[in-house]
Short mmCIF file of C-alpha atoms and ligand atoms in Angstrom, two decimals:
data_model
loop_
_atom_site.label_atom_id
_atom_site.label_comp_id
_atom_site.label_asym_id
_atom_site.label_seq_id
_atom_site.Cartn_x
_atom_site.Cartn_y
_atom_site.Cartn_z
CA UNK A 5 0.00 0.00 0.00
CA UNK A 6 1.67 3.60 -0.77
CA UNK A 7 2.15 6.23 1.73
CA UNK A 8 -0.35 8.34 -0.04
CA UNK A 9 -2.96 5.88 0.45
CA UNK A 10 -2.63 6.52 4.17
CA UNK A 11 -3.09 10.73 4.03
CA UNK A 12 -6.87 11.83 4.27
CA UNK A 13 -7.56 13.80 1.29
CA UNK A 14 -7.29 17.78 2.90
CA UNK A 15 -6.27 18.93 -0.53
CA UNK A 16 -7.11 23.27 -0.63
CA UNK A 17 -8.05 22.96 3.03
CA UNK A 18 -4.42 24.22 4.74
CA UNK A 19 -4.79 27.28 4.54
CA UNK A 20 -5.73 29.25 8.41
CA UNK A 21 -9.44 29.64 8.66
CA UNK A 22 -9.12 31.60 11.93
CA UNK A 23 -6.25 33.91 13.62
CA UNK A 24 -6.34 31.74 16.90
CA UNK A 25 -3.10 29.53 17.24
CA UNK A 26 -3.62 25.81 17.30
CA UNK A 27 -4.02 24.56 20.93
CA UNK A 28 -4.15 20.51 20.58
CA UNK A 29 -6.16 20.75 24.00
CA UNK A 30 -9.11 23.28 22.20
CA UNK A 31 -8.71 22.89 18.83
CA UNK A 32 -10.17 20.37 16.54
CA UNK A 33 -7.73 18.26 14.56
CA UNK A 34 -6.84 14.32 13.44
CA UNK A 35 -4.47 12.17 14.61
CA UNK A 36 -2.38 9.33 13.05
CA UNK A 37 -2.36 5.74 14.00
CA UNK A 38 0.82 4.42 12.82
CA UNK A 39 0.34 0.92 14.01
CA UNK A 40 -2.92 1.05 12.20
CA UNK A 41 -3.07 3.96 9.01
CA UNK A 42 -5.92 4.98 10.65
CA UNK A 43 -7.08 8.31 11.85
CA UNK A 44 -9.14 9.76 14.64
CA UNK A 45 -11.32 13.32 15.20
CA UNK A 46 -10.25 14.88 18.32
CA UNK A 47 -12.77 17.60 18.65
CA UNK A 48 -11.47 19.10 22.41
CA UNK A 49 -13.65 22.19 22.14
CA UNK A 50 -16.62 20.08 22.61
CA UNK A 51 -15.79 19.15 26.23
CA UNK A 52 -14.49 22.86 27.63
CA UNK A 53 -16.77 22.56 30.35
CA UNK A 54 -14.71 21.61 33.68
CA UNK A 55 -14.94 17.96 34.74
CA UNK A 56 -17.46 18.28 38.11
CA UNK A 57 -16.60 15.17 39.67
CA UNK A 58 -19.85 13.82 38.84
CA UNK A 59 -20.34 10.24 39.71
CA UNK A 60 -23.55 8.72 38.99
CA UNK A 61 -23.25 5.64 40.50
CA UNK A 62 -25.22 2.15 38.63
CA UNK A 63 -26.49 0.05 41.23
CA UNK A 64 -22.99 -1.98 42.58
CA UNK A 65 -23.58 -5.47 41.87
CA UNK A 66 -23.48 -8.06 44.68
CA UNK A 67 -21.64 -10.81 44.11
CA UNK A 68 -20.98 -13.78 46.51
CA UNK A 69 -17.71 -15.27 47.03
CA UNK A 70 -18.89 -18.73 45.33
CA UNK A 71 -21.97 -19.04 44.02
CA UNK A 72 -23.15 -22.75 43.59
CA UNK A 73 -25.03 -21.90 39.76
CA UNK A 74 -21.80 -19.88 38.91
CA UNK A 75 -20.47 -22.60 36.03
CA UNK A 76 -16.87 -20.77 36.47
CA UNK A 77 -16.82 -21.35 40.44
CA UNK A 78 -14.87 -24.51 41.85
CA UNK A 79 -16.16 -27.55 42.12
CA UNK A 80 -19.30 -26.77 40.45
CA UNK A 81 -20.96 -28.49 37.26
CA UNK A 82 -21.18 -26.46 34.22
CA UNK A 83 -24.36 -26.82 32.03
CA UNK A 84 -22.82 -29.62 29.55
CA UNK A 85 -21.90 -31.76 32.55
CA UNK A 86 -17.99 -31.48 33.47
CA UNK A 87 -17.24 -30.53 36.60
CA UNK A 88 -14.83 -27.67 37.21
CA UNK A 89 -12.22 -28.97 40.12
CA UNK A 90 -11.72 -27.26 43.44
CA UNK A 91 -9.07 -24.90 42.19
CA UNK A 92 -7.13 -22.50 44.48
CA UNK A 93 -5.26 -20.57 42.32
CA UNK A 94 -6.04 -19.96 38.06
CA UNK A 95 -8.20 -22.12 35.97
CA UNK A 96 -8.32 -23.03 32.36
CA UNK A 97 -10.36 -25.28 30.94
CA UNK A 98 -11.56 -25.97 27.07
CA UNK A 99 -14.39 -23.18 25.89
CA UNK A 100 -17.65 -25.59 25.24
CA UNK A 101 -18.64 -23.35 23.30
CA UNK A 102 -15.61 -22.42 21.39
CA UNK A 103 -15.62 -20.04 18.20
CA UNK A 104 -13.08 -21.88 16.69
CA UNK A 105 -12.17 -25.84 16.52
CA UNK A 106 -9.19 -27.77 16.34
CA UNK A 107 -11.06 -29.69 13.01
CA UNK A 108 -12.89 -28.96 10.43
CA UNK A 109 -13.11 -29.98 6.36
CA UNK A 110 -10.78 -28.62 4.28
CA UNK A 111 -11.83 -25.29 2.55
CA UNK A 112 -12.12 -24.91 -1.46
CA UNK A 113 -9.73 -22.70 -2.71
CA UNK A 114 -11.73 -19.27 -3.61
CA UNK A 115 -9.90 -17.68 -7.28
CA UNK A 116 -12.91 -15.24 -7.06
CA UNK A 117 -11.62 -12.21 -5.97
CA UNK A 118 -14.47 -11.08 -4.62
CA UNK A 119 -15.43 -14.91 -2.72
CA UNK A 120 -12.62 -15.16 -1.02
CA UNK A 121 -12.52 -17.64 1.54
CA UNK A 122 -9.83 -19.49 3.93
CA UNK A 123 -9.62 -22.37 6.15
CA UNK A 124 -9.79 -21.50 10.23
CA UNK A 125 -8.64 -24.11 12.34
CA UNK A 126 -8.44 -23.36 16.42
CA UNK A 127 -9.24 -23.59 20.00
CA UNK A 128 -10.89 -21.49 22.66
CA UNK A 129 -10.01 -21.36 26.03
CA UNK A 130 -11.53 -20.02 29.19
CA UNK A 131 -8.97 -19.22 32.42
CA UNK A 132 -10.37 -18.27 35.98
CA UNK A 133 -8.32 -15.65 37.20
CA UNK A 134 -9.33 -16.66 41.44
CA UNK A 135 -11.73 -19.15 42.80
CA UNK A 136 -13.14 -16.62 44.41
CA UNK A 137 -16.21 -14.67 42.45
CA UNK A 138 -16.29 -11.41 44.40
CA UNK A 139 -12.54 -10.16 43.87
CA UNK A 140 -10.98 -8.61 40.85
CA UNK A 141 -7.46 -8.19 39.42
CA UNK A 142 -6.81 -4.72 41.46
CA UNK A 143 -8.31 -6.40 44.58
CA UNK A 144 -5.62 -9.55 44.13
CA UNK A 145 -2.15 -9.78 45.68
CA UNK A 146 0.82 -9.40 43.41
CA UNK A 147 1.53 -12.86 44.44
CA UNK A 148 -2.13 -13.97 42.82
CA UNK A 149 -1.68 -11.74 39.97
CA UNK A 150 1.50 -13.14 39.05
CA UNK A 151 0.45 -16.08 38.95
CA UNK A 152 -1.87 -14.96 36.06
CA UNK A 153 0.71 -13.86 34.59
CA UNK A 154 2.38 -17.03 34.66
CA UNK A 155 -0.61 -18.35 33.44
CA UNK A 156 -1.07 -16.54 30.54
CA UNK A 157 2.61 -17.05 29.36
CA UNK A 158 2.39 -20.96 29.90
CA UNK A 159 -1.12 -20.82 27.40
CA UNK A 160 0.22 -18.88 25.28
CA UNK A 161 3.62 -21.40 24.76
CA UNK A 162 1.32 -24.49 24.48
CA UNK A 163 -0.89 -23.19 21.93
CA UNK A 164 1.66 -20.78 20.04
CA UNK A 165 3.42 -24.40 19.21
CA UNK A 166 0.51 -25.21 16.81
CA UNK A 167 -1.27 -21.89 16.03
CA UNK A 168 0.10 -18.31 14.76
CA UNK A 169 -1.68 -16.48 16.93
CA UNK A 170 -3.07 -16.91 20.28
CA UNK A 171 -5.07 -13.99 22.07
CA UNK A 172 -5.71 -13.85 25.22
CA UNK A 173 -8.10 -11.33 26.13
CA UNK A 174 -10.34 -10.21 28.98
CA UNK A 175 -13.89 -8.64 28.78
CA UNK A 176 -14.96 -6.72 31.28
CA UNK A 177 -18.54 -5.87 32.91
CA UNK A 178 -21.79 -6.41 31.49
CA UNK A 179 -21.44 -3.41 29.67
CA UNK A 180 -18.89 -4.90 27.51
CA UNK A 181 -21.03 -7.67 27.27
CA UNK A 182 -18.85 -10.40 29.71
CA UNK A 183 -21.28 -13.13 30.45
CA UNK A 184 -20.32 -13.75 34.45
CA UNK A 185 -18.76 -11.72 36.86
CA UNK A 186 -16.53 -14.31 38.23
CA UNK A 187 -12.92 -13.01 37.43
CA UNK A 188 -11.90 -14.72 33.98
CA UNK A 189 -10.44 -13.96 30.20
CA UNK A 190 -10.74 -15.95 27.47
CA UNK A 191 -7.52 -17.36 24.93
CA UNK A 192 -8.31 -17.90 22.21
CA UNK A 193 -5.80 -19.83 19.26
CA UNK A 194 -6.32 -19.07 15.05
CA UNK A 195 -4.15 -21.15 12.59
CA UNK A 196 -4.68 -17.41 11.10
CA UNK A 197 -3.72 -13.74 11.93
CA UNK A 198 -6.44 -11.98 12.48
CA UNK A 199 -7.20 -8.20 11.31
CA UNK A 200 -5.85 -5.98 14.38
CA UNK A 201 -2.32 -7.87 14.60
CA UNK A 202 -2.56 -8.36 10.86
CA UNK A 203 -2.68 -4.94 10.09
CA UNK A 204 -0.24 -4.08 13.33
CA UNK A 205 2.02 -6.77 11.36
CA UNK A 206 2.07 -4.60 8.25
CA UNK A 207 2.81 -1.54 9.66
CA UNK A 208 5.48 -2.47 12.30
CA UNK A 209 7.12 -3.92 9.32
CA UNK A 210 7.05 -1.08 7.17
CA UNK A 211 8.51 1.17 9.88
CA UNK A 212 11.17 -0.99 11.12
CA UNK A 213 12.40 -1.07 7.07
CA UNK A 214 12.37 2.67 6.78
CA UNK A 215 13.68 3.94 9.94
CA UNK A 216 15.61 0.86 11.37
CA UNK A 217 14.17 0.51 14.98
CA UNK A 218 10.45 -0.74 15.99
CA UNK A 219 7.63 1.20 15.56
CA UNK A 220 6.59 1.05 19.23
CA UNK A 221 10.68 1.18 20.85
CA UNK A 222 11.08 4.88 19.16
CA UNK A 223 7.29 5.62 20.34
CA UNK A 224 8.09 4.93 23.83
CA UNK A 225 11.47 6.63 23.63
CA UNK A 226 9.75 9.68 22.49
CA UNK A 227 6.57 8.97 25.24
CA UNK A 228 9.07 9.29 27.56
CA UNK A 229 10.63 12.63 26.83
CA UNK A 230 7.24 14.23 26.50
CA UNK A 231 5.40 12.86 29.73
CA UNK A 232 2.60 13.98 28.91
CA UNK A 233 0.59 11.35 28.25
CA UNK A 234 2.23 8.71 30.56
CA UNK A 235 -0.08 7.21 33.43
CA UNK A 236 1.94 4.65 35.61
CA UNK A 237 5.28 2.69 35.16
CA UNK A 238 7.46 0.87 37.22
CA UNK A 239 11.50 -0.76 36.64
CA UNK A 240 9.75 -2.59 33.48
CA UNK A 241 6.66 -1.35 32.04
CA UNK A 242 5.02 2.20 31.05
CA UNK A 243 1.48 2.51 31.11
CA UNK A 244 0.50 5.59 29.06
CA UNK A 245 -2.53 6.82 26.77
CA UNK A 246 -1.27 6.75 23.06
CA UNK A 247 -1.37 10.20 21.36
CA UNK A 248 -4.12 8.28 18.84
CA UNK A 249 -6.46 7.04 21.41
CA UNK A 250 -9.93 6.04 20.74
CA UNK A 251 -11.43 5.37 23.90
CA UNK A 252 -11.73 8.10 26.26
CA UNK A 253 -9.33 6.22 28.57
CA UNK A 254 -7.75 3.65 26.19
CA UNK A 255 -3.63 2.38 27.71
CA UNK A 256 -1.30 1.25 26.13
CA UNK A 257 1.42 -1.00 27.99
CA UNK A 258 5.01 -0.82 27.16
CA UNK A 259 7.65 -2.92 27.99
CA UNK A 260 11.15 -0.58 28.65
CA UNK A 261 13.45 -3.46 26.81
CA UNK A 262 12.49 -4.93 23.28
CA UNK A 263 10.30 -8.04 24.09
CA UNK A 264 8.96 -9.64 21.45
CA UNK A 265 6.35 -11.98 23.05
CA UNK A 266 5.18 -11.88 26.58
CA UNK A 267 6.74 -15.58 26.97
CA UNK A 268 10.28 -13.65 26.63
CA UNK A 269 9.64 -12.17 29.91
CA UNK A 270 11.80 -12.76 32.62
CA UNK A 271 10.59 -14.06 35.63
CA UNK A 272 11.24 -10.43 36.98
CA UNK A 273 9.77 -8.96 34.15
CA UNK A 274 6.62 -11.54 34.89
CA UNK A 275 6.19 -9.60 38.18
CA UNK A 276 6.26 -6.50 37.25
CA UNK A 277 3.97 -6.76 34.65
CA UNK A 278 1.32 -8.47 37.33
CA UNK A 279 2.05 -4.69 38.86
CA UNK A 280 1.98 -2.75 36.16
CA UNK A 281 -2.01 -4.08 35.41
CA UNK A 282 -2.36 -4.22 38.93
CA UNK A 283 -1.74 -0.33 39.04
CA UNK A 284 -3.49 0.29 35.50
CA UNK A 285 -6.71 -1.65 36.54
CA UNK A 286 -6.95 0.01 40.42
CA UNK A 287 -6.69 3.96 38.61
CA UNK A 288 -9.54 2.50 36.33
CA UNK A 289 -11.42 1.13 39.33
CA UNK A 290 -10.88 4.53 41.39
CA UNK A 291 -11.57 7.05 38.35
CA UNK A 292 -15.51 6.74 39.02
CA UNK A 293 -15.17 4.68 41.75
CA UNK A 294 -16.71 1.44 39.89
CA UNK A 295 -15.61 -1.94 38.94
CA UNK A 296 -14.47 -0.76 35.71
CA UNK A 297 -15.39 -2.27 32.41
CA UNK A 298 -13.35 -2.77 29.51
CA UNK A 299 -11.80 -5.46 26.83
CA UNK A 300 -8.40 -5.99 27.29
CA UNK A 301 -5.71 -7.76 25.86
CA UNK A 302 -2.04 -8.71 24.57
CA UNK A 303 -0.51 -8.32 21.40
CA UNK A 304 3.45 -9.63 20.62
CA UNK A 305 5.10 -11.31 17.54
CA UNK A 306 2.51 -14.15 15.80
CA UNK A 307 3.83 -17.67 16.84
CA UNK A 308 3.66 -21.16 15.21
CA UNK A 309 5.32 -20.84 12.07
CA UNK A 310 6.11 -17.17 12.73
CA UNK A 311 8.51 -18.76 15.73
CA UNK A 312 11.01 -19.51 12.93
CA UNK A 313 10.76 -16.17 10.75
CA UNK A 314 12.23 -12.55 11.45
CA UNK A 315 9.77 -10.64 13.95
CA UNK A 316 11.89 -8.04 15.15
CA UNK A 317 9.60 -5.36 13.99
CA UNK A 318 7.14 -6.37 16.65
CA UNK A 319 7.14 -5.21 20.16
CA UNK A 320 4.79 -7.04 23.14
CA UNK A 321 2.35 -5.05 23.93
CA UNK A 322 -1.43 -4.67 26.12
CA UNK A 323 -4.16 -2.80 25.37
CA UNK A 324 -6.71 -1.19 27.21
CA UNK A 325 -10.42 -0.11 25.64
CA UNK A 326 -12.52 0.65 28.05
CA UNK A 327 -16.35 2.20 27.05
CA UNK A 328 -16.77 4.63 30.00
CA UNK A 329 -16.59 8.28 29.34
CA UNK A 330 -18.20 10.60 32.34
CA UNK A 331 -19.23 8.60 35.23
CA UNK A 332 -19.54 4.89 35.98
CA UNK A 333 -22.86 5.27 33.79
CA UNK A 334 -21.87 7.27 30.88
CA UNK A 335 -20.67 5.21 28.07
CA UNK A 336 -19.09 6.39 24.79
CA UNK A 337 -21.11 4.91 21.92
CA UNK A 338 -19.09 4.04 18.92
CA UNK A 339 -22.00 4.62 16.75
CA UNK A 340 -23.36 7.25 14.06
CA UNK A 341 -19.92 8.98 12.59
CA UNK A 342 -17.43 6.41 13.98
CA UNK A 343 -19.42 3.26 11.95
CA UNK A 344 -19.88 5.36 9.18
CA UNK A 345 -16.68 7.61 8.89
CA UNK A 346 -14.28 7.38 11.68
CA UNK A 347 -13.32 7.25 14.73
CA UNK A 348 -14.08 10.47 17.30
CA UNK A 349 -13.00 11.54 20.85
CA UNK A 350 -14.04 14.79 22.61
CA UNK A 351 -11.27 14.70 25.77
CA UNK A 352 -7.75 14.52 24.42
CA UNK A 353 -5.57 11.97 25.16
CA UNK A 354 -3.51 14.47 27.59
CA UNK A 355 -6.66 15.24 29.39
CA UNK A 356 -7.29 11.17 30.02
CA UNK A 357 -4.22 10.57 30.74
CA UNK A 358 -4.06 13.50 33.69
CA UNK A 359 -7.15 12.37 35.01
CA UNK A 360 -5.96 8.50 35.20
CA UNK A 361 -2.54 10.15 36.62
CA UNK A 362 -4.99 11.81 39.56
CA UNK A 363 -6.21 8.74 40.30
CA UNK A 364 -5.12 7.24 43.64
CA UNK A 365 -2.70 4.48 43.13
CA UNK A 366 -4.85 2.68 46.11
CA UNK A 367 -7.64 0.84 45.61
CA UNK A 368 -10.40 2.90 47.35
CA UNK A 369 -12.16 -0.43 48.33
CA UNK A 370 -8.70 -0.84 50.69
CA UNK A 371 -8.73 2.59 51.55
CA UNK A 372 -8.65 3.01 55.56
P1 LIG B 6 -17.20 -13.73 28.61
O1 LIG B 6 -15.89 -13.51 29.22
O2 LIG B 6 -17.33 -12.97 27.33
O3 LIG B 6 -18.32 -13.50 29.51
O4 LIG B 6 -17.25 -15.26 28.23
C1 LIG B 6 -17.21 -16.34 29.15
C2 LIG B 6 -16.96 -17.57 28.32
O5 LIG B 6 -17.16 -18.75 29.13
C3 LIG B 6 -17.91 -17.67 27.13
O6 LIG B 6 -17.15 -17.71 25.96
C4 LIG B 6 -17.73 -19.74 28.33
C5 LIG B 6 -18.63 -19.00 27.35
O7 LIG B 6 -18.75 -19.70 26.15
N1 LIG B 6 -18.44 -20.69 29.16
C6 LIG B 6 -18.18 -22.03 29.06
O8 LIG B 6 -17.35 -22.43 28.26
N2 LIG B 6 -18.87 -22.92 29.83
C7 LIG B 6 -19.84 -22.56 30.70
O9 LIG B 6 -20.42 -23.41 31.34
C8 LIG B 6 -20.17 -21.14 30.91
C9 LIG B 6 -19.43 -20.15 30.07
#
C-alpha cells in the first residue's frame, strides 16, 4: 500500500481559517495511527466545560464469594456436565462453546476475488483468574496476579506451538457484554492472523524497514521525553494513553526493553507486569469509583510458524479499551460517525491521561 494511500484527502483545506493559534487541547484536529493507518477526530472544544466530579453511580452489583449456579466457580458443574475442580489458584479449561475448533473440512480454494474464503482451524479457552467470584485483578495480591501472569505465558507457549496467533483477552462488565462476573479472560488460538495484529504486522514492518528501529521502541522513547501522556510505570513497564487514542481512557502498555512476546519475559519482568495491570486496573477502578469495564488484551510477535521467521519489527504489547466516558454510567457509543466515517474523541488523550494520573494508586475499596 503507498504512503499516499494513508493521508486523508485535505487537498485546498491548509490554509488558516481563523487567527487563533492551534491549541491541541481546544482545537479540533486528526491524529495518526501508525500501528494502524488509521485516523481519529479529536474535537477538544466540545468538552471545555470543567470535569465536576460527577459520579452517577449504577447500582454496585453483589456478588458472593462462590456461588453454587456460577459454572466458572470450583467444584461446580457447568451446564454440559464437566465438573470444574476445586481450584485455588487460576483455571483453564476448554471453551464448550468455542468459536473456533481444532477440526474442520478442508476449505475450497476461492480464485474469485471477490469470494474469497480461507480455512480457520483453532481452539478457545476459558482461564479463571481466582476461585473466588467477588474479587478482581486490582483487589488480588501481586503474588495472585502473578500467577496470572504465569498463566497466561504458559497458554500462550502451548498453543503458540501449533497456532500463529493466540489472544488472550479479557472482557470486562456487562457493559462490555462479559457473560459472568466471576474473574476470567478468554484465549483464544487461530491457525490465522487476524485483522488488528494483521494490520499491526504490516505496519510495524514497514517502519522498522524505513527507519531501522520498531515502531513502538522509538514511540516509547519519544513517550518518555514528553510525559505527557504517561499514566503509571514501574523498573519494566510504562502505562501511558497513546497520542491516537480512541477510547476516552484507552492504555497502552510498554515494555522498557524490546520483548517480542510476553513468553520472553523474565521471571522479573513476569512480576512487574502483574504490577503494572495491577496499578493500571486500580486507577480504572478509582476514576468513578466502579468496577471498571473494559476489553483488554495482549498483542506480541505471531507464533507457530512465525517462531522460525524474522519478527523483530514487533514489540509485546497490552491494550486497554474501556467504554466509560463521564461517570460509571456514561458510556461512549461508537455509533453514528465512527461506523460510518471514523473514529471520534471529545477529551484529548492528555486530558485522560491527567485524570488516570490523579487517580489514587490505592484501591479505594482498601482505603482506611
Ligand atoms: P465472557 O468472558 O465474554 O463473559 O465469556 C465467558 C466464556 O465462558 C464464554 O465464551 C464460556 C462462554 O462460552 N463458558 C463455558 O465455556 N462454559 C460454561 O459453562 C459457561 C461459560
Amino acid at each position: 500500500m503507498g504512503d499516499d494511500l494513508l493521508q486523508p484527502n485535505i487537498i485546498g483545506m491548509d490554509q488558516a481559517t481563523t487567527q487563533q493559534v492551534f491549541q491541541p487541547d481546544e482545537h479540533q484536529h486528526i491524529r495518526y495511527n501508525p500501528l494502524k493507518a488509521e485516523w481519529v477526530l479529536v474535537s477538544p472544544h466540545r468538552c471545555k466545560r470543567p470535569w465536576s466530579g460527577q459520579v452517577e453511580k449504577p447500582a454496585e452489583e453483589e456478588v458472593p464469594p462462590h456461588d453454587p449456579n456460577n459454572p466458572l466457580c470450583p467444584g461446580n458443574t457447568r451446564p454440559n456436565g464437566k465438573v470444574n475442580p476445586n481450584y485455588e489458584s487460576t483455571y483453564v479449561f476448554t471453551n464448550d462453546f468455542p468459536a473456533l475448533l481444532e477440526e474442520a473440512p478442508p476449505v475450497p480454494k476461492s480464485d474469485n476475488p471477490l469470494f474469497q474464503c480461507a480455512p480457520a482451524l483453532g481452539t478457545c479457552r476459558v482461564m479463571c483468574f481466582h476461585p473466588r467470584s467477588d474479587i478482581t485483578l486490582p483487589l488480588m495480591t501481586l503474588d495472585e496476579v502473578t500467577k496470572v501472569v504465569e498463566r497466561w505465558i504458559a497458554e500462550s507457549i502451548e498453543l503458540g506451538l501449533k497456532y500463529r496467533w493466540v489472544q488472550v483477552f479479557e472482557n470486562k462488565g456487562a457493559i462490555m457484554g462479559c457473560s459472568n462476573p466471576h474473574p476470567h479472560c478468554q484465549i483464544w488460538a487461530s491457525s490465522f492472523l487476524p485483522n488488528e495484529p494483521r494490520v499491526k504486522d504490516h505496519y510495524q514492518r514497514q517502519y522498522l524497514a524505513k527507519h531501522g528501529r520498531p515502531l513502538l521502541r522509538d514511540y516509547l522513547d519519544q513517550e518518555l521525553q514528553k510525559k505527557e501522556r504517561l499514566v503509571c510505570e514501574n523498573a519494566s513497564f510504562v502505562a501511558l494513553v497513546p497520542y491516537w487514542a480512541v477510547w476516552p481512557f484507552e492504555l497502552l502498555v510498554l515494555p522498557r526493553r524490546h520483548v517480542l512476546r510476553m513468553a520472553d519475559l523474565t521471571a522479573d519482568e513476569q512480576r512487574l507486569l502483574a504490577d503494572i495491570v495491577r496499578q493500571v486496573t486500580t486507577r480504572y477502578d478509582n476514576l468513578f469509583r466502579c468496577n471498571f469495564p473494559y476489553s483488554m488484551g495482549w498483542h506480541g510477535a505471531p507464533t507457530g510458524e512465525a517462531m522460525s521467521e524474522d519478527c523483530q519489527h514487533w514489540v509485546f504489547h497490552g491494550i486497554y479499551l474501556p467504554p466509560l466516558l463521564r461517570s460509571a454510567a456514561v458510556k461512549k457509543f461508537m455509533v453514528g460517525y465512527e461506523m460510518l466515517a471514523q473514529a471520534q474523541r471529545d477529551l484529548t488523550p492528555e486530558q485522560a491521561a491527567q485524570r488516570l494520573r490523579d487517580c489514587s494508586p490505592v484501591h479505594y475499596k482498601l482505603e482506611q
